[in-house]
Amino acid sequence: MMQPTENGFYGEFGGAFVPEMLYANVEELRQNYLLFLESDGFKKELADLLKHYVGRPTPLYRASNLSSHFGAEIYLKREDLTHTGAHKINNALGQILLARNMGKTHIIAETGAGQHGVAAATACALMGMPCKVFMGEVDIERQAPNVARMKMLGAEVVPATSGSKTLKDATNEAIRYWIGHPDTYYLIGSVVGPHPYPDLVARLQAVISKEIEEQLVKEVGVEQPDYVIACVGGGSNAAGAFYHFIENKKVKLVAVEAAGKGIDSGESAATFQLGTKGIIHGNQTLVMQTEEGQIIEPYSLSAGLDYPGIGPMLAHLLHTGRCEALSATDEEALQAAMLLTQKEGIIPALESAHALAALHKLSLKPKEVVVVNLSGRGDKDLGTYMKHFNL
Amino acid sequence: MNRITATFLKQKSLLNIFITAGYPALDSLPTLASQLFEHGVDILEVGMPYSDPLADGPVIQETSSLALQNGITLQRIFEQVKLIRQTEKDAPIFLMGYLNQLLQFGPEAFCKACAEAEVDGLIIPDLPYEIYQEKYQSLLKTYGLAISFLVTPRTNDLRIKALDQACNSFLYIVSDNSITGGSKDQFSSSQLAYFKRINSMKLKNPTMIGFGISSKKMLKQAGNYANGAIIGTAYLESVKRGEQSNFIKELTQQNL
Ligand SMILES: Cc1ncc(COP(=O)(O)O)c(C=O)c1O
């Protein structure tokens, strides 16, 4: 378990650096979130939805072909098999219940690749709540199928036209809208933003590591894995996959970020390696920025990983040495996606393929138990795969 | 007596104008500023352009990104403020920007550069007052810099009092639940009731009303409930049209 201080700090990272116009909104959430999250009624309703609507628990699958290939015991946590096809739905359903409990009737969300937008729009359709999803103009063009899914689900997709017109700007726009509409609930998509969001989202994604732990004991007969590997955009699937193992130092935690065209190419999203301490979207964390603190637009072929910050909890885990950071380039991720597809018959999301690519970079021993969080499925990335593999 | 105290002793409704440094051209600031002071503007607020200005609306976002494209840097802003100070000795100058800019420049180096440029105070919307008190208050004091905090319609009385305690220049009364900008030409009755409520709280700091002020009428109304008003977006729009001289002339004539 990894909980921030009352003010939302994980060591020196986190907090709520928000303008006064946002203070009351964030404070209302801070005062309410644990009350509801820890209530029996909430827990039961969420557990029910996760089981019957999302399809949890997701399998912990022993990838035997991949295991022989890498010479270790490789397990995949199949978040790709959830309803809507990525871990994002765990968070969206939890937060929509929270919103309803807080008496909110309108939902806003930001999205980059569109996965969180789809998850939020899905949760809103289910609860009959109107939903606005802010999405960078550039991403709207890159991710047309997800835009169509959101629209079909009844959400309004609002183009973010400020700044670089991608995820960071969509997040800015959502926050600005929230300032002007304090009665709406802002359903954030990752372990980012001002306190209490990082803690809230981490708790809702923690179901991933809870299941991994139980499945390893019951189905595999081991107390803990040797490694847990997850890709990192904002950090929510990593936070969820690590959560229950953080105190257990026998488990090595590996976070894999997007190196884009290479760490030193000037086109990457490698916040762990290139970021310095700064403030983004209301929290203090590692940020890709210029010397004067202007935030740099990151790059990755995978739209879900090109975020110039990183959740404060992960920044803290890295800073304290509890978690190791690796990176994978576009090319390495593409190769890893192809390897998984051909060895196991599973087409992963390009984001998740970054986690798989890290398998090459660890010196694994036979019998070591390695859990890779397969955060999403690759349907949304088919266009990219078609282009790069000439399919 | 410092410039801020002296200015708030004037028996008039004060006008504070916000300019995005580096807009419309890299070195526009000193020229625009001297024009403002010629027309009797009392306080200058210099916006330090930021890539991700969370509290700002489309106009300030756009002027900020153009200014950054023009090559504006904090170093240049300090140099430009020094230029302004060669002729303008009395009017308070505030810098407004985001905490990350100050952090990356180095809080101490930043305060030192402000002092050397004879900046009087800072407005950092995303700096919580608790963190200011814990980490920066003594530093600002060392360099003779004042701080202003924002109050909004949703800030409760207890918090307003705490912000007033932490503040040592003027409280920035944000007129509405909004980011900067807005296009109304008069205040609503609920806004006026909010101004009245703040005004009756007997706060230790003077107050200025800002965000969304665009007309002479609003400026005058603001003067009834506060020590003056802050105009940013409407002014920058006049700069964009090349009509800032008339815009200010009209405002200040009415304001006298
Ligand atoms: C499948 C998948 N994995 C990972 C991510 C990255 O987000 P996070 O780091 O919050 O898990 C995304 C984001 O869109 C995603 O869609």
mmCIF file of N, CA and C in Angstrom, chain A residues 148-206:
data_model
loop_
_atom_site.group_PDB
_atom_site.id
_atom_site.type_symbol
_atom_site.label_atom_id
_atom_site.label_comp_id
_atom_site.label_asym_id
_atom_site.label_seq_id
_atom_site.Cartn_x
_atom_site.Cartn_y
_atom_site.Cartn_z
ATOM 1 N N ALA A 148 -15.300 7.933 -32.980
ATOM 2 C CA ALA A 148 -16.605 7.411 -33.397
ATOM 3 C C ALA A 148 -17.253 6.598 -32.275
ATOM 4 N N ARG A 149 -16.439 5.799 -31.565
ATOM 5 C CA ARG A 149 -16.993 5.011 -30.451
ATOM 6 C C ARG A 149 -17.580 5.939 -29.387
ATOM 7 N N MET A 150 -16.843 6.985 -29.046
ATOM 8 C CA MET A 150 -17.338 7.916 -28.018
ATOM 9 C C MET A 150 -18.644 8.549 -28.450
ATOM 10 N N LYS A 151 -18.707 8.930 -29.721
ATOM 11 C CA LYS A 151 -19.930 9.566 -30.215
ATOM 12 C C LYS A 151 -21.099 8.596 -30.171
ATOM 13 N N MET A 152 -20.836 7.359 -30.592
ATOM 14 C CA MET A 152 -21.904 6.360 -30.573
ATOM 15 C C MET A 152 -22.386 6.120 -29.139
ATOM 16 N N LEU A 153 -21.471 6.234 -28.187
ATOM 17 C CA LEU A 153 -21.823 6.059 -26.776
ATOM 18 C C LEU A 153 -22.541 7.290 -26.210
ATOM 19 N N GLY A 154 -22.690 8.303 -27.031
ATOM 20 C CA GLY A 154 -23.472 9.466 -26.612
ATOM 21 C C GLY A 154 -22.652 10.601 -26.044
ATOM 22 N N ALA A 155 -21.313 10.486 -26.075
ATOM 23 C CA ALA A 155 -20.487 11.553 -25.524
ATOM 24 C C ALA A 155 -20.281 12.657 -26.559
ATOM 25 N N GLU A 156 -20.057 13.860 -26.040
ATOM 26 C CA GLU A 156 -19.689 14.961 -26.922
ATOM 27 C C GLU A 156 -18.167 15.063 -26.902
ATOM 28 N N VAL A 157 -17.553 15.004 -28.060
ATOM 29 C CA VAL A 157 -16.098 15.116 -28.114
ATOM 30 C C VAL A 157 -15.751 16.575 -28.407
ATOM 31 N N VAL A 158 -15.076 17.214 -27.442
ATOM 32 C CA VAL A 158 -14.771 18.639 -27.574
ATOM 33 C C VAL A 158 -13.315 18.803 -28.001
ATOM 34 N N PRO A 159 -13.054 19.374 -29.163
ATOM 35 C CA PRO A 159 -11.669 19.511 -29.603
ATOM 36 C C PRO A 159 -10.906 20.524 -28.750
ATOM 37 N N ALA A 160 -9.718 20.129 -28.288
ATOM 38 C CA ALA A 160 -8.848 21.067 -27.574
ATOM 39 C C ALA A 160 -7.933 21.699 -28.610
ATOM 40 N N THR A 161 -8.044 23.013 -28.743
ATOM 41 C CA THR A 161 -7.316 23.685 -29.820
ATOM 42 C C THR A 161 -6.160 24.522 -29.296
ATOM 43 N N SER A 162 -5.942 24.481 -27.963
ATOM 44 C CA SER A 162 -4.861 25.300 -27.408
ATOM 45 C C SER A 162 -3.541 24.534 -27.461
ATOM 46 N N GLY A 163 -2.443 25.261 -27.284
ATOM 47 C CA GLY A 163 -1.106 24.671 -27.169
ATOM 48 C C GLY A 163 -0.788 23.727 -28.304
ATOM 49 N N SER A 164 -0.340 22.520 -27.933
ATOM 50 C CA SER A 164 0.080 21.576 -28.958
ATOM 51 C C SER A 164 -1.069 20.671 -29.413
ATOM 52 N N LYS A 165 -2.266 20.913 -28.872
ATOM 53 C CA LYS A 165 -3.485 20.216 -29.327
ATOM 54 C C LYS A 165 -3.425 18.707 -29.125
ATOM 55 N N THR A 166 -2.759 18.260 -28.039
ATOM 56 C CA THR A 166 -2.747 16.829 -27.712
ATOM 57 C C THR A 166 -3.157 16.640 -26.252
ATOM 58 N N LEU A 167 -2.778 15.492 -25.664
ATOM 59 C CA LEU A 167 -3.281 15.117 -24.339
ATOM 60 C C LEU A 167 -3.088 16.183 -23.264
ATOM 61 N N LYS A 168 -1.892 16.782 -23.209
ATOM 62 C CA LYS A 168 -1.670 17.743 -22.128
ATOM 63 C C LYS A 168 -2.611 18.930 -22.267
ATOM 64 N N ASP A 169 -2.928 19.304 -23.498
ATOM 65 C CA ASP A 169 -3.818 20.445 -23.721
ATOM 66 C C ASP A 169 -5.268 20.058 -23.486
ATOM 67 N N ALA A 170 -5.612 18.802 -23.823
ATOM 68 C CA ALA A 170 -6.959 18.317 -23.523
ATOM 69 C C ALA A 170 -7.174 18.355 -22.013
ATOM 70 N N THR A 171 -6.138 17.987 -21.257
ATOM 71 C CA THR A 171 -6.229 18.019 -19.797
ATOM 72 C C THR A 171 -6.391 19.458 -19.305
ATOM 73 N N ASN A 172 -5.594 20.383 -19.857
ATOM 74 C CA ASN A 172 -5.761 21.800 -19.502
ATOM 75 C C ASN A 172 -7.190 22.265 -19.768
ATOM 76 N N GLU A 173 -7.719 21.889 -20.932
ATOM 77 C CA GLU A 173 -9.066 22.333 -21.307
ATOM 78 C C GLU A 173 -10.124 21.769 -20.372
ATOM 79 N N ALA A 174 -9.955 20.498 -20.002
ATOM 80 C CA ALA A 174 -10.913 19.887 -19.082
ATOM 81 C C ALA A 174 -10.885 20.635 -17.747
ATOM 82 N N ILE A 175 -9.677 20.946 -17.275
ATOM 83 C CA ILE A 175 -9.554 21.646 -15.993
ATOM 84 C C ILE A 175 -10.170 23.041 -16.091
ATOM 85 N N ARG A 176 -9.930 23.728 -17.200
ATOM 86 C CA ARG A 176 -10.500 25.070 -17.371
ATOM 87 C C ARG A 176 -12.026 25.013 -17.405
ATOM 88 N N TYR A 177 -12.548 24.012 -18.079
ATOM 89 C CA TYR A 177 -14.005 23.855 -18.133
ATOM 90 C C TYR A 177 -14.546 23.607 -16.726
ATOM 91 N N TRP A 178 -13.832 22.812 -15.982
ATOM 92 C CA TRP A 178 -14.256 22.469 -14.616
ATOM 93 C C TRP A 178 -14.299 23.720 -13.733
ATOM 94 N N ILE A 179 -13.356 24.625 -13.945
ATOM 95 C CA ILE A 179 -13.356 25.883 -13.196
ATOM 96 C C ILE A 179 -14.673 26.621 -13.423
ATOM 97 N N GLY A 180 -15.108 26.680 -14.660
ATOM 98 C CA GLY A 180 -16.333 27.396 -14.988
ATOM 99 C C GLY A 180 -17.606 26.626 -14.680
ATOM 100 N N HIS A 181 -17.477 25.328 -14.415
ATOM 101 C CA HIS A 181 -18.657 24.487 -14.169
ATOM 102 C C HIS A 181 -18.428 23.603 -12.962
ATOM 103 N N PRO A 182 -18.421 24.200 -11.786
ATOM 104 C CA PRO A 182 -18.081 23.432 -10.586
ATOM 105 C C PRO A 182 -19.071 22.313 -10.252
ATOM 106 N N ASP A 183 -20.224 22.295 -10.904
ATOM 107 C CA ASP A 183 -21.169 21.212 -10.615
ATOM 108 C C ASP A 183 -20.875 19.939 -11.393
ATOM 109 N N THR A 184 -19.950 20.019 -12.345
ATOM 110 C CA THR A 184 -19.613 18.813 -13.090
ATOM 111 C C THR A 184 -18.586 18.005 -12.303
ATOM 112 N N TYR A 185 -18.488 16.739 -12.648
ATOM 113 C CA TYR A 185 -17.464 15.886 -12.061
ATOM 114 C C TYR A 185 -16.381 15.666 -13.113
ATOM 115 N N TYR A 186 -15.137 15.922 -12.726
ATOM 116 C CA TYR A 186 -14.031 15.693 -13.657
ATOM 117 C C TYR A 186 -13.485 14.283 -13.441
ATOM 118 N N LEU A 187 -13.698 13.441 -14.435
ATOM 119 C CA LEU A 187 -13.297 12.035 -14.357
ATOM 120 C C LEU A 187 -11.926 11.900 -15.046
ATOM 121 N N ILE A 188 -10.888 12.030 -14.259
ATOM 122 C CA ILE A 188 -9.535 12.049 -14.824
ATOM 123 C C ILE A 188 -9.101 10.616 -15.168
ATOM 124 N N GLY A 189 -8.213 10.490 -16.144
ATOM 125 C CA GLY A 189 -7.928 9.172 -16.701
ATOM 126 C C GLY A 189 -6.688 8.464 -16.205
ATOM 127 N N SER A 190 -5.862 9.135 -15.402
ATOM 128 C CA SER A 190 -4.662 8.451 -14.939
ATOM 129 C C SER A 190 -4.299 8.949 -13.538
ATOM 130 N N VAL A 191 -3.189 8.448 -13.001
ATOM 131 C CA VAL A 191 -2.799 8.804 -11.636
ATOM 132 C C VAL A 191 -2.067 10.147 -11.632
ATOM 133 N N VAL A 192 -2.672 11.125 -12.276
ATOM 134 C CA VAL A 192 -2.081 12.455 -12.419
ATOM 135 C C VAL A 192 -3.060 13.492 -11.870
ATOM 136 N N GLY A 193 -2.727 14.770 -12.026
ATOM 137 C CA GLY A 193 -3.615 15.824 -11.553
ATOM 138 C C GLY A 193 -3.370 16.144 -10.090
ATOM 139 N N PRO A 194 -4.126 17.115 -9.560
ATOM 140 C CA PRO A 194 -3.949 17.505 -8.162
ATOM 141 C C PRO A 194 -4.463 16.422 -7.209
ATOM 142 N N HIS A 195 -3.892 16.353 -6.004
ATOM 143 C CA HIS A 195 -4.429 15.494 -4.965
ATOM 144 C C HIS A 195 -5.914 15.827 -4.808
ATOM 145 N N PRO A 196 -6.838 14.876 -4.712
ATOM 146 C CA PRO A 196 -6.631 13.453 -4.435
ATOM 147 C C PRO A 196 -6.626 12.552 -5.666
ATOM 148 N N TYR A 197 -6.593 13.116 -6.867
ATOM 149 C CA TYR A 197 -6.720 12.242 -8.034
ATOM 150 C C TYR A 197 -5.692 11.105 -8.097
ATOM 151 N N PRO A 198 -4.396 11.380 -7.885
ATOM 152 C CA PRO A 198 -3.449 10.267 -8.017
ATOM 153 C C PRO A 198 -3.786 9.110 -7.070
ATOM 154 N N ASP A 199 -4.184 9.450 -5.855
ATOM 155 C CA ASP A 199 -4.525 8.404 -4.888
ATOM 156 C C ASP A 199 -5.834 7.719 -5.269
ATOM 157 N N LEU A 200 -6.803 8.509 -5.682
ATOM 158 C CA LEU A 200 -8.105 7.956 -6.081
ATOM 159 C C LEU A 200 -7.954 6.951 -7.222
ATOM 160 N N VAL A 201 -7.236 7.355 -8.259
ATOM 161 C CA VAL A 201 -7.101 6.484 -9.433
ATOM 162 C C VAL A 201 -6.246 5.256 -9.096
ATOM 163 N N ALA A 202 -5.196 5.441 -8.286
ATOM 164 C CA ALA A 202 -4.358 4.301 -7.894
ATOM 165 C C ALA A 202 -5.200 3.273 -7.131
ATOM 166 N N ARG A 203 -6.053 3.752 -6.227
ATOM 167 C CA ARG A 203 -6.894 2.822 -5.471
ATOM 168 C C ARG A 203 -7.848 2.056 -6.379
ATOM 169 N N LEU A 204 -8.378 2.755 -7.390
ATOM 170 C CA LEU A 204 -9.335 2.087 -8.284
ATOM 171 C C LEU A 204 -8.635 1.106 -9.222
ATOM 172 N N GLN A 205 -7.374 1.354 -9.538
ATOM 173 C CA GLN A 205 -6.629 0.429 -10.397
ATOM 174 C C GLN A 205 -5.953 -0.675 -9.585
ATOM 175 N N ALA A 206 -5.919 -0.513 -8.258
ATOM 176 C CA ALA A 206 -5.214 -1.483 -7.411
ATOM 177 C C ALA A 206 -5.825 -2.876 -7.503
#
